[in-house]
PDB file of C-alpha atoms in Angstrom:
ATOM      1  CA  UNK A   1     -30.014 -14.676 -39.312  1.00 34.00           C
ATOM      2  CA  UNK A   2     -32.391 -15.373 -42.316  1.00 37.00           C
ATOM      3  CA  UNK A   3     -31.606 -18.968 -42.293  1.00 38.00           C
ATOM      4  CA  UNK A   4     -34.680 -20.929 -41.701  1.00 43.00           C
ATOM      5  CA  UNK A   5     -35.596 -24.604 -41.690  1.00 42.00           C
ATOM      6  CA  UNK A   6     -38.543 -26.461 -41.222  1.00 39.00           C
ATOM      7  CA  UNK A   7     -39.369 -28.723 -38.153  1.00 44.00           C
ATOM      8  CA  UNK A   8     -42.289 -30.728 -37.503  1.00 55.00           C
ATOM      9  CA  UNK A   9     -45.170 -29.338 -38.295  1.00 60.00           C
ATOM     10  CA  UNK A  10     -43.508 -27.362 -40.748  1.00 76.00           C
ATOM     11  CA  UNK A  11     -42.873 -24.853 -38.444  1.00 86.00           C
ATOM     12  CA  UNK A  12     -40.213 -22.259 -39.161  1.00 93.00           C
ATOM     13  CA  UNK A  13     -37.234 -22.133 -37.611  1.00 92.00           C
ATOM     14  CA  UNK A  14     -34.338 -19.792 -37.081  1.00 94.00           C
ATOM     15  CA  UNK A  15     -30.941 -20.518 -35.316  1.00 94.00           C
ATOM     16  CA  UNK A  16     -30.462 -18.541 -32.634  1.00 95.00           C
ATOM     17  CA  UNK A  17     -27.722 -17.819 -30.546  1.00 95.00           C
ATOM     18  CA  UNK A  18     -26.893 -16.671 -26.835  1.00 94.00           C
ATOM     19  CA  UNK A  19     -23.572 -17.021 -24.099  1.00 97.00           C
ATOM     20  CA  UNK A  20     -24.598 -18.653 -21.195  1.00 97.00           C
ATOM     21  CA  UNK A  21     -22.827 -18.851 -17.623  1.00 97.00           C
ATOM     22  CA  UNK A  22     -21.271 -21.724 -17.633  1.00 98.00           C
ATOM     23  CA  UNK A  23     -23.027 -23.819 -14.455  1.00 98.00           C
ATOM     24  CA  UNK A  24     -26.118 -23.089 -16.358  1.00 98.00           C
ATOM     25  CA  UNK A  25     -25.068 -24.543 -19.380  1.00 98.00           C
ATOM     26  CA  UNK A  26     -23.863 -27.461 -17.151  1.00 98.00           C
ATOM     27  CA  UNK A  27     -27.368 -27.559 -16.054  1.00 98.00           C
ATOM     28  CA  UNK A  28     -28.971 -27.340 -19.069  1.00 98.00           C
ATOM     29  CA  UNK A  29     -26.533 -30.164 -19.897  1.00 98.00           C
ATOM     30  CA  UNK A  30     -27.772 -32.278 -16.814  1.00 98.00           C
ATOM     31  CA  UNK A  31     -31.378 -31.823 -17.349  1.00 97.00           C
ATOM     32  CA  UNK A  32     -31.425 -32.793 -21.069  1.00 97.00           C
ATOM     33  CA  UNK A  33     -29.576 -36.133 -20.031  1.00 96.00           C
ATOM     34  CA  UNK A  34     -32.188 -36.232 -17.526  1.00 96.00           C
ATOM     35  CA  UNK A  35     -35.279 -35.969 -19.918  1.00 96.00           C
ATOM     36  CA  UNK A  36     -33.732 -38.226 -22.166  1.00 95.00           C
ATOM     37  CA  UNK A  37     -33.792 -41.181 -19.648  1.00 95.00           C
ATOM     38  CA  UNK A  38     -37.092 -40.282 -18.896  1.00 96.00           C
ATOM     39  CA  UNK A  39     -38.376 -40.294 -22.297  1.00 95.00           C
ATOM     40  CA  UNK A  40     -36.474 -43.788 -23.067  1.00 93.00           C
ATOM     41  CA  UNK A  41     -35.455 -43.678 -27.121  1.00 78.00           C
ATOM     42  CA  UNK A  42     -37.372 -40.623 -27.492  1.00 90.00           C
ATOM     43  CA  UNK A  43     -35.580 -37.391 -29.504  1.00 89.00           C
ATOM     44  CA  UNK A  44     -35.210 -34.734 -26.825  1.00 92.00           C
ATOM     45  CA  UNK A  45     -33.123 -31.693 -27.771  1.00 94.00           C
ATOM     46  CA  UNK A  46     -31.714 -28.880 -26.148  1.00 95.00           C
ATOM     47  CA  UNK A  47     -33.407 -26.518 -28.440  1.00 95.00           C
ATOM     48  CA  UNK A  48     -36.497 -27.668 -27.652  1.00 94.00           C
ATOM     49  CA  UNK A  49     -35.933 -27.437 -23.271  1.00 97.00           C
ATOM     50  CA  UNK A  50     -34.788 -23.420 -24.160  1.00 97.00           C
ATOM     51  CA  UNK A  51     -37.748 -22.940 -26.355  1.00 96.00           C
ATOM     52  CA  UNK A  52     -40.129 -24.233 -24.067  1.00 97.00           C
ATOM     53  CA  UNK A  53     -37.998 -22.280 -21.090  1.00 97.00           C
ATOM     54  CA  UNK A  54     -38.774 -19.127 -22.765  1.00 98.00           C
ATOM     55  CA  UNK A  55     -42.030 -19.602 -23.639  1.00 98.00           C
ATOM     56  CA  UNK A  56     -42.929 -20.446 -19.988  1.00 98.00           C
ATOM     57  CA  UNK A  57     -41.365 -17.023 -19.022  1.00 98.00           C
ATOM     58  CA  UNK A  58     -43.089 -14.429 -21.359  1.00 98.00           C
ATOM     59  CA  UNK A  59     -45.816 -16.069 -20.300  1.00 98.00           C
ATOM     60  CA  UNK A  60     -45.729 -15.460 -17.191  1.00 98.00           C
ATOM     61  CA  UNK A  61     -44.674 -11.723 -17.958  1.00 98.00           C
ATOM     62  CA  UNK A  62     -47.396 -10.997 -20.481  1.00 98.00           C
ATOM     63  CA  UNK A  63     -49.663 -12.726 -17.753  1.00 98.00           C
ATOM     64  CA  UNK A  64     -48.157 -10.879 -14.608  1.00 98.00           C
ATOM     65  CA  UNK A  65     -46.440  -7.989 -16.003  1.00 98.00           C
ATOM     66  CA  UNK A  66     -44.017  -6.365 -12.826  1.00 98.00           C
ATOM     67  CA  UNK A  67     -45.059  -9.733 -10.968  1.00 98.00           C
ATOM     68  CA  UNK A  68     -43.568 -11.909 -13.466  1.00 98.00           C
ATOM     69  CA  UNK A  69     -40.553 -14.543 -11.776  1.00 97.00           C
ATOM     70  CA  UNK A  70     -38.466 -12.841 -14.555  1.00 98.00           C
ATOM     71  CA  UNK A  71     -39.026  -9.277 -13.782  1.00 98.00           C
ATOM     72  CA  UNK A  72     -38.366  -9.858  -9.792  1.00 97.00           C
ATOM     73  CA  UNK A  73     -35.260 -11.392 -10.943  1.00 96.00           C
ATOM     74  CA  UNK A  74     -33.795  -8.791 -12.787  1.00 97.00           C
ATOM     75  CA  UNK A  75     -35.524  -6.050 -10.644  1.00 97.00           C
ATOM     76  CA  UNK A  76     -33.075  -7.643  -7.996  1.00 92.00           C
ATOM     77  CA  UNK A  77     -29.818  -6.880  -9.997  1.00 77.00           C
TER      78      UNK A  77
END
């Protein structure tokens, strides 16, 4: 999609979207509730947990290549 929108920092954004199993979409659910309680009043999206989710994996793939959490796990399948 070309639709973009800025977000602080004037970063640019662009709407994504993926299917998910459902329990982890539960969990996702679970563990933005459980972020939000932690942050008390502070704005804690979903969008934000995924992005920071993926991040944390290509890192670790660009870092560790075929020892990456992400390629064991779908090496496995």
């Amino acid at each position: 999609m070309d639709e973009k929108k800025a977000s602080k920092g004037n970063t640019p954004r662009e709407k994504a979207t993926f299917s998910l199993d459902v329990a982890v979409k539960e969990r996702l659910e679970d563990g933005w509730l459980e972020l939000r309680r932690m942050f008390k009043g502070q704005c804690i999206c979903k969008s934000t947990i995924v992005e920071e989710a993926i991040k944390m994996v290509l890192e670790d793939l660009e870092k560790n290549k075929k020892n990456s959490k992400i390629y064991k796990m779908l090496s496995k399948e």
